PDB file of C-alpha atoms in Angstrom:
ATOM      1  CA  UNK A   1       0.000   0.000   0.000  1.00  0.00           C
ATOM      2  CA  UNK A   2       1.127   3.560  -0.688  1.00  0.00           C
ATOM      3  CA  UNK A   3       1.334   5.601   2.496  1.00  0.00           C
ATOM      4  CA  UNK A   4       0.632   9.328   2.296  1.00  0.00           C
ATOM      5  CA  UNK A   5       2.269  11.595   4.870  1.00  0.00           C
ATOM      6  CA  UNK A   6       0.666  15.002   5.109  1.00  0.00           C
ATOM      7  CA  UNK A   7       2.049  18.034   6.933  1.00  0.00           C
ATOM      8  CA  UNK A   8       1.394  20.036   8.938  1.00  0.00           C
ATOM      9  CA  UNK A   9      -1.384  18.454  10.978  1.00  0.00           C
ATOM     10  CA  UNK A  10      -2.816  21.907  11.582  1.00  0.00           C
ATOM     11  CA  UNK A  11      -2.026  25.510  10.862  1.00  0.00           C
ATOM     12  CA  UNK A  12      -3.531  28.909  11.405  1.00  0.00           C
ATOM     13  CA  UNK A  13      -3.386  31.880   9.093  1.00  0.00           C
ATOM     14  CA  UNK A  14      -4.644  35.420   8.740  1.00  0.00           C
ATOM     15  CA  UNK A  15      -6.882  36.567   5.945  1.00  0.00           C
ATOM     16  CA  UNK A  16      -4.695  37.259   2.931  1.00  0.00           C
ATOM     17  CA  UNK A  17      -1.848  34.981   4.009  1.00  0.00           C
ATOM     18  CA  UNK A  18      -0.255  32.325   1.843  1.00  0.00           C
ATOM     19  CA  UNK A  19      -0.120  28.773   3.172  1.00  0.00           C
ATOM     20  CA  UNK A  20       1.346  25.543   1.853  1.00  0.00           C
ATOM     21  CA  UNK A  21       0.362  22.005   2.742  1.00  0.00           C
ATOM     22  CA  UNK A  22       2.654  19.161   1.778  1.00  0.00           C
ATOM     23  CA  UNK A  23       1.978  15.543   0.985  1.00  0.00           C
ATOM     24  CA  UNK A  24       4.663  12.886   0.662  1.00  0.00           C
ATOM     25  CA  UNK A  25       4.009   9.481  -0.883  1.00  0.00           C
ATOM     26  CA  UNK A  26       5.885   6.355   0.166  1.00  0.00           C
ATOM     27  CA  UNK A  27       6.704   5.729  -3.503  1.00  0.00           C
ATOM     28  CA  UNK A  28       6.603   7.583  -6.812  1.00  0.00           C
ATOM     29  CA  UNK A  29       2.948   8.241  -7.702  1.00  0.00           C
ATOM     30  CA  UNK A  30       3.669  10.035 -10.996  1.00  0.00           C
ATOM     31  CA  UNK A  31       1.458  13.032 -10.147  1.00  0.00           C
ATOM     32  CA  UNK A  32      -1.623  10.854  -9.561  1.00  0.00           C
ATOM     33  CA  UNK A  33      -2.513  13.052  -6.629  1.00  0.00           C
ATOM     34  CA  UNK A  34      -5.731  14.789  -5.750  1.00  0.00           C
ATOM     35  CA  UNK A  35      -6.731  17.321  -3.103  1.00  0.00           C
ATOM     36  CA  UNK A  36     -10.014  17.593  -1.197  1.00  0.00           C
ATOM     37  CA  UNK A  37     -11.467  20.187   1.131  1.00  0.00           C
ATOM     38  CA  UNK A  38     -13.711  19.150   3.990  1.00  0.00           C
ATOM     39  CA  UNK A  39     -15.516  21.799   5.982  1.00  0.00           C
ATOM     40  CA  UNK A  40     -16.793  21.048   9.455  1.00  0.00           C
ATOM     41  CA  UNK A  41     -19.804  18.770   9.346  1.00  0.00           C
ATOM     42  CA  UNK A  42     -19.699  18.366   5.570  1.00  0.00           C
ATOM     43  CA  UNK A  43     -18.511  15.762   3.107  1.00  0.00           C
ATOM     44  CA  UNK A  44     -15.283  16.342   1.199  1.00  0.00           C
ATOM     45  CA  UNK A  45     -15.171  18.482  -1.906  1.00  0.00           C
ATOM     46  CA  UNK A  46     -12.892  17.591  -4.824  1.00  0.00           C
ATOM     47  CA  UNK A  47     -10.514  20.481  -5.568  1.00  0.00           C
ATOM     48  CA  UNK A  48      -7.706  19.296  -7.781  1.00  0.00           C
ATOM     49  CA  UNK A  49      -6.496  16.307  -9.784  1.00  0.00           C
ATOM     50  CA  UNK A  50      -3.218  15.184 -11.324  1.00  0.00           C
ATOM     51  CA  UNK A  51      -1.365  17.302  -8.753  1.00  0.00           C
ATOM     52  CA  UNK A  52      -2.090  20.696 -10.283  1.00  0.00           C
ATOM     53  CA  UNK A  53      -5.328  20.651 -12.285  1.00  0.00           C
ATOM     54  CA  UNK A  54      -8.020  22.740 -10.643  1.00  0.00           C
ATOM     55  CA  UNK A  55     -11.634  21.658 -10.899  1.00  0.00           C
ATOM     56  CA  UNK A  56     -13.992  24.096 -12.550  1.00  0.00           C
ATOM     57  CA  UNK A  57     -15.341  26.545  -9.996  1.00  0.00           C
ATOM     58  CA  UNK A  58     -12.442  26.205  -7.552  1.00  0.00           C
ATOM     59  CA  UNK A  59     -10.936  29.650  -6.876  1.00  0.00           C
ATOM     60  CA  UNK A  60      -7.635  30.389  -8.559  1.00  0.00           C
ATOM     61  CA  UNK A  61      -6.023  31.156  -5.196  1.00  0.00           C
ATOM     62  CA  UNK A  62      -5.667  27.378  -4.884  1.00  0.00           C
ATOM     63  CA  UNK A  63      -2.727  25.845  -6.685  1.00  0.00           C
ATOM     64  CA  UNK A  64      -0.890  22.551  -6.640  1.00  0.00           C
ATOM     65  CA  UNK A  65       2.512  21.314  -7.593  1.00  0.00           C
ATOM     66  CA  UNK A  66       4.874  18.409  -7.243  1.00  0.00           C
ATOM     67  CA  UNK A  67       6.196  15.252  -8.792  1.00  0.00           C
ATOM     68  CA  UNK A  68       7.539  11.885  -7.796  1.00  0.00           C
ATOM     69  CA  UNK A  69       6.846  11.524  -4.090  1.00  0.00           C
ATOM     70  CA  UNK A  70       6.546  15.192  -3.033  1.00  0.00           C
ATOM     71  CA  UNK A  71       3.441  17.342  -3.573  1.00  0.00           C
ATOM     72  CA  UNK A  72       1.995  20.541  -2.218  1.00  0.00           C
ATOM     73  CA  UNK A  73      -1.209  22.535  -2.090  1.00  0.00           C
ATOM     74  CA  UNK A  74      -0.853  26.303  -1.809  1.00  0.00           C
ATOM     75  CA  UNK A  75      -3.536  28.812  -0.981  1.00  0.00           C
ATOM     76  CA  UNK A  76      -2.485  32.361  -1.861  1.00  0.00           C
ATOM     77  CA  UNK A  77      -4.613  35.031  -0.265  1.00  0.00           C
ATOM     78  CA  UNK A  78      -6.514  33.064   2.382  1.00  0.00           C
ATOM     79  CA  UNK A  79     -10.239  33.820   2.661  1.00  0.00           C
ATOM     80  CA  UNK A  80     -12.541  33.091   5.615  1.00  0.00           C
ATOM     81  CA  UNK A  81     -14.317  30.363   3.644  1.00  0.00           C
ATOM     82  CA  UNK A  82     -11.045  28.429   3.309  1.00  0.00           C
ATOM     83  CA  UNK A  83     -11.278  27.252   6.920  1.00  0.00           C
ATOM     84  CA  UNK A  84     -11.417  23.484   6.514  1.00  0.00           C
ATOM     85  CA  UNK A  85      -9.445  20.274   6.645  1.00  0.00           C
ATOM     86  CA  UNK A  86      -7.540  19.428   3.490  1.00  0.00           C
ATOM     87  CA  UNK A  87      -6.728  15.891   2.400  1.00  0.00           C
ATOM     88  CA  UNK A  88      -4.456  14.577  -0.316  1.00  0.00           C
ATOM     89  CA  UNK A  89      -5.246  11.282  -2.078  1.00  0.00           C
ATOM     90  CA  UNK A  90      -3.170   9.096  -4.347  1.00  0.00           C
ATOM     91  CA  UNK A  91      -4.801   7.253  -7.202  1.00  0.00           C
ATOM     92  CA  UNK A  92      -1.653   5.673  -8.614  1.00  0.00           C
ATOM     93  CA  UNK A  93      -2.627   2.258  -7.333  1.00  0.00           C
ATOM     94  CA  UNK A  94      -5.165   0.393  -5.237  1.00  0.00           C
ATOM     95  CA  UNK A  95      -5.879   0.592  -2.401  1.00  0.00           C
ATOM     96  CA  UNK A  96      -6.588   4.285  -2.846  1.00  0.00           C
ATOM     97  CA  UNK A  97      -5.131   6.100   0.137  1.00  0.00           C
ATOM     98  CA  UNK A  98      -5.421   9.507   1.743  1.00  0.00           C
ATOM     99  CA  UNK A  99      -3.162  11.721   3.786  1.00  0.00           C
ATOM    100  CA  UNK A 100      -4.213  12.204   7.392  1.00  0.00           C
ATOM    101  CA  UNK A 101      -5.400  15.746   6.778  1.00  0.00           C
ATOM    102  CA  UNK A 102      -4.371  19.320   7.541  1.00  0.00           C
ATOM    103  CA  UNK A 103      -6.746  21.510   9.512  1.00  0.00           C
ATOM    104  CA  UNK A 104      -6.584  25.147   8.450  1.00  0.00           C
ATOM    105  CA  UNK A 105      -7.806  27.698  10.980  1.00  0.00           C
ATOM    106  CA  UNK A 106      -8.398  31.308  10.058  1.00  0.00           C
ATOM    107  CA  UNK A 107      -7.268  33.741  12.747  1.00  0.00           C
TER     108      UNK A 107
ATOM    109  CA  UNK B   1     -25.516  15.445  -9.153  1.00  0.00           C
ATOM    110  CA  UNK B   2     -26.968  14.217  -5.894  1.00  0.00           C
ATOM    111  CA  UNK B   3     -25.963  11.257  -3.748  1.00  0.00           C
ATOM    112  CA  UNK B   4     -27.861  10.386  -0.582  1.00  0.00           C
ATOM    113  CA  UNK B   5     -26.832   7.572   1.736  1.00  0.00           C
ATOM    114  CA  UNK B   6     -29.152   5.747   4.124  1.00  0.00           C
ATOM    115  CA  UNK B   7     -29.252   2.651   6.284  1.00  0.00           C
ATOM    116  CA  UNK B   8     -26.792   3.578   8.990  1.00  0.00           C
ATOM    117  CA  UNK B   9     -27.438   3.056  12.666  1.00  0.00           C
ATOM    118  CA  UNK B  10     -26.364   1.362  15.870  1.00  0.00           C
ATOM    119  CA  UNK B  11     -25.505  -2.324  15.481  1.00  0.00           C
ATOM    120  CA  UNK B  12     -23.893  -4.925  17.738  1.00  0.00           C
ATOM    121  CA  UNK B  13     -20.514  -6.436  16.953  1.00  0.00           C
ATOM    122  CA  UNK B  14     -20.808  -9.428  14.671  1.00  0.00           C
ATOM    123  CA  UNK B  15     -24.102  -8.272  13.191  1.00  0.00           C
ATOM    124  CA  UNK B  16     -24.921  -7.004   9.710  1.00  0.00           C
ATOM    125  CA  UNK B  17     -26.163  -3.823   8.092  1.00  0.00           C
ATOM    126  CA  UNK B  18     -26.922  -2.765   4.533  1.00  0.00           C
ATOM    127  CA  UNK B  19     -26.260   0.759   3.365  1.00  0.00           C
ATOM    128  CA  UNK B  20     -27.848   2.352   0.314  1.00  0.00           C
ATOM    129  CA  UNK B  21     -26.863   5.330  -1.791  1.00  0.00           C
ATOM    130  CA  UNK B  22     -29.509   6.867  -4.014  1.00  0.00           C
ATOM    131  CA  UNK B  23     -28.096   8.695  -7.031  1.00  0.00           C
ATOM    132  CA  UNK B  24     -29.677  11.327  -9.233  1.00  0.00           C
ATOM    133  CA  UNK B  25     -28.712  14.050 -11.673  1.00  0.00           C
ATOM    134  CA  UNK B  26     -26.423  11.912 -13.807  1.00  0.00           C
ATOM    135  CA  UNK B  27     -26.421   8.662 -15.779  1.00  0.00           C
ATOM    136  CA  UNK B  28     -25.713   6.347 -12.849  1.00  0.00           C
ATOM    137  CA  UNK B  29     -25.119   3.261 -14.989  1.00  0.00           C
ATOM    138  CA  UNK B  30     -22.185   4.954 -16.743  1.00  0.00           C
ATOM    139  CA  UNK B  31     -20.138   5.668 -13.646  1.00  0.00           C
ATOM    140  CA  UNK B  32     -18.020   3.709 -11.248  1.00  0.00           C
ATOM    141  CA  UNK B  33     -18.891   4.271  -7.610  1.00  0.00           C
ATOM    142  CA  UNK B  34     -17.015   4.120  -4.329  1.00  0.00           C
ATOM    143  CA  UNK B  35     -17.642   3.803  -0.623  1.00  0.00           C
ATOM    144  CA  UNK B  36     -15.305   5.727   1.675  1.00  0.00           C
ATOM    145  CA  UNK B  37     -15.519   5.912   5.458  1.00  0.00           C
ATOM    146  CA  UNK B  38     -14.381   8.319   8.136  1.00  0.00           C
ATOM    147  CA  UNK B  39     -14.136   7.353  11.782  1.00  0.00           C
ATOM    148  CA  UNK B  40     -15.259  10.146  14.147  1.00  0.00           C
ATOM    149  CA  UNK B  41     -12.653  12.903  14.147  1.00  0.00           C
ATOM    150  CA  UNK B  42     -10.345  10.892  11.909  1.00  0.00           C
ATOM    151  CA  UNK B  43      -9.181  10.760   8.308  1.00  0.00           C
ATOM    152  CA  UNK B  44     -10.638   9.181   5.203  1.00  0.00           C
ATOM    153  CA  UNK B  45     -10.400   5.475   4.366  1.00  0.00           C
ATOM    154  CA  UNK B  46     -11.368   4.099   0.998  1.00  0.00           C
ATOM    155  CA  UNK B  47     -13.545   0.989   1.420  1.00  0.00           C
ATOM    156  CA  UNK B  48     -14.688  -0.389  -1.927  1.00  0.00           C
ATOM    157  CA  UNK B  49     -15.238   0.336  -5.599  1.00  0.00           C
ATOM    158  CA  UNK B  50     -17.646  -0.999  -8.194  1.00  0.00           C
ATOM    159  CA  UNK B  51     -17.227  -0.269 -11.880  1.00  0.00           C
ATOM    160  CA  UNK B  52     -20.038   0.537 -14.290  1.00  0.00           C
ATOM    161  CA  UNK B  53     -19.866  -3.125 -15.357  1.00  0.00           C
ATOM    162  CA  UNK B  54     -19.975  -4.288 -11.707  1.00  0.00           C
ATOM    163  CA  UNK B  55     -16.337  -5.266 -11.300  1.00  0.00           C
ATOM    164  CA  UNK B  56     -15.330  -4.779  -7.666  1.00  0.00           C
ATOM    165  CA  UNK B  57     -12.280  -3.929  -5.560  1.00  0.00           C
ATOM    166  CA  UNK B  58     -12.067  -3.895  -1.757  1.00  0.00           C
ATOM    167  CA  UNK B  59      -9.786  -2.604   0.942  1.00  0.00           C
ATOM    168  CA  UNK B  60      -8.053  -5.418   2.811  1.00  0.00           C
ATOM    169  CA  UNK B  61      -9.712  -4.369   6.079  1.00  0.00           C
ATOM    170  CA  UNK B  62     -13.174  -5.207   4.732  1.00  0.00           C
ATOM    171  CA  UNK B  63     -12.466  -7.906   2.159  1.00  0.00           C
ATOM    172  CA  UNK B  64     -14.627 -10.948   2.833  1.00  0.00           C
ATOM    173  CA  UNK B  65     -16.940  -9.019   5.184  1.00  0.00           C
ATOM    174  CA  UNK B  66     -18.331  -6.200   3.034  1.00  0.00           C
ATOM    175  CA  UNK B  67     -19.981  -6.469  -0.380  1.00  0.00           C
ATOM    176  CA  UNK B  68     -20.504  -3.580  -2.765  1.00  0.00           C
ATOM    177  CA  UNK B  69     -23.237  -3.864  -5.374  1.00  0.00           C
ATOM    178  CA  UNK B  70     -25.403  -1.702  -7.568  1.00  0.00           C
ATOM    179  CA  UNK B  71     -28.859  -1.673  -9.133  1.00  0.00           C
ATOM    180  CA  UNK B  72     -28.732   0.514 -12.208  1.00  0.00           C
ATOM    181  CA  UNK B  73     -32.505   0.278 -12.721  1.00  0.00           C
ATOM    182  CA  UNK B  74     -32.978   1.874  -9.309  1.00  0.00           C
ATOM    183  CA  UNK B  75     -29.979   4.242  -9.548  1.00  0.00           C
ATOM    184  CA  UNK B  76     -28.817   2.837  -6.241  1.00  0.00           C
ATOM    185  CA  UNK B  77     -25.481   1.739  -4.816  1.00  0.00           C
ATOM    186  CA  UNK B  78     -25.287  -0.649  -1.884  1.00  0.00           C
ATOM    187  CA  UNK B  79     -22.820  -1.769   0.738  1.00  0.00           C
ATOM    188  CA  UNK B  80     -23.571  -4.928   2.710  1.00  0.00           C
ATOM    189  CA  UNK B  81     -21.641  -4.927   5.969  1.00  0.00           C
ATOM    190  CA  UNK B  82     -21.286  -8.304   7.702  1.00  0.00           C
ATOM    191  CA  UNK B  83     -19.379  -9.445  10.785  1.00  0.00           C
ATOM    192  CA  UNK B  84     -19.143  -5.877  11.965  1.00  0.00           C
ATOM    193  CA  UNK B  85     -16.376  -4.825  14.343  1.00  0.00           C
ATOM    194  CA  UNK B  86     -16.032  -1.790  16.588  1.00  0.00           C
ATOM    195  CA  UNK B  87     -13.371  -0.449  14.253  1.00  0.00           C
ATOM    196  CA  UNK B  88     -15.975  -0.255  11.478  1.00  0.00           C
ATOM    197  CA  UNK B  89     -17.641   2.614  13.346  1.00  0.00           C
ATOM    198  CA  UNK B  90     -17.567   5.551  10.940  1.00  0.00           C
ATOM    199  CA  UNK B  91     -19.470   7.843   8.655  1.00  0.00           C
ATOM    200  CA  UNK B  92     -19.875   5.999   5.367  1.00  0.00           C
ATOM    201  CA  UNK B  93     -19.856   8.124   2.232  1.00  0.00           C
ATOM    202  CA  UNK B  94     -20.725   7.061  -1.261  1.00  0.00           C
ATOM    203  CA  UNK B  95     -18.822   8.914  -3.957  1.00  0.00           C
ATOM    204  CA  UNK B  96     -18.794   8.959  -7.722  1.00  0.00           C
ATOM    205  CA  UNK B  97     -15.650   8.061  -9.612  1.00  0.00           C
ATOM    206  CA  UNK B  98     -14.463  11.108 -11.511  1.00  0.00           C
ATOM    207  CA  UNK B  99     -14.903  10.558 -15.232  1.00  0.00           C
ATOM    208  CA  UNK B 100     -11.854  10.586 -17.440  1.00  0.00           C
ATOM    209  CA  UNK B 101      -9.327  12.009 -14.981  1.00  0.00           C
ATOM    210  CA  UNK B 102      -8.371   9.028 -12.864  1.00  0.00           C
ATOM    211  CA  UNK B 103      -9.409   7.309  -9.684  1.00  0.00           C
ATOM    212  CA  UNK B 104     -10.671  10.363  -7.848  1.00  0.00           C
ATOM    213  CA  UNK B 105     -14.003  11.046  -6.160  1.00  0.00           C
ATOM    214  CA  UNK B 106     -15.751  13.989  -7.761  1.00  0.00           C
ATOM    215  CA  UNK B 107     -19.062  14.030  -5.888  1.00  0.00           C
ATOM    216  CA  UNK B 108     -19.804  12.796  -2.387  1.00  0.00           C
ATOM    217  CA  UNK B 109     -22.989  12.180  -0.454  1.00  0.00           C
ATOM    218  CA  UNK B 110     -23.529  13.628   3.026  1.00  0.00           C
ATOM    219  CA  UNK B 111     -22.793  10.246   4.603  1.00  0.00           C
ATOM    220  CA  UNK B 112     -24.554   7.851   6.939  1.00  0.00           C
ATOM    221  CA  UNK B 113     -23.261   7.007  10.407  1.00  0.00           C
ATOM    222  CA  UNK B 114     -22.603   3.410  11.404  1.00  0.00           C
ATOM    223  CA  UNK B 115     -21.928   2.721  15.066  1.00  0.00           C
ATOM    224  CA  UNK B 116     -20.813  -0.754  16.095  1.00  0.00           C
ATOM    225  CA  UNK B 117     -21.220  -1.212  19.812  1.00  0.00           C
ATOM    226  CA  UNK B 118     -22.743  -3.599  22.293  1.00  0.00           C
TER     227      UNK B 118
END
């Protein structure tokens, strides 16, 4: 199984800040990496696929990058509605696995 | 697109439960579907997948105990949970396989809670 290590576990930011969440795979996943946003009490929302491709309707302040085993999600210009937990997910091979999540708090 | 799970509840260890996921707003028969679970306050665990042609894949933790199935005439996805354990306690989400971009989950239901306890 491919293990996904996500950091940090939590972070806090001011409105307008830039934050980066990282995700490390236990083996090369060739950019088969997605990101999800889960707000409190809600189901996850699909944000990005293939490491850097934004879904339609996702604000452009979200961006992704990476290759091999190292990936990141960056939010540039944090907004109040970005408060959520963010999860990475590899789809390189089964079983599909997720990172443990990063909780973003807005100060 | 709308996905709505049902069938969750409190069940004793060793017992069974069947979850349903009613789909609407898209051509259900054309899409693969997943079940994913989330223990209270924890992360996400993929559980099972069924293709549009009813091929299936399971996580090791549930293989032999859970069965995923679908009824395309009823636009409904199912998950039969047998021999339940306390560690199966979680919110169970059904999710649609993203079309054409890989093994991602593009739409999720609100989830149904399964609690395994005596």
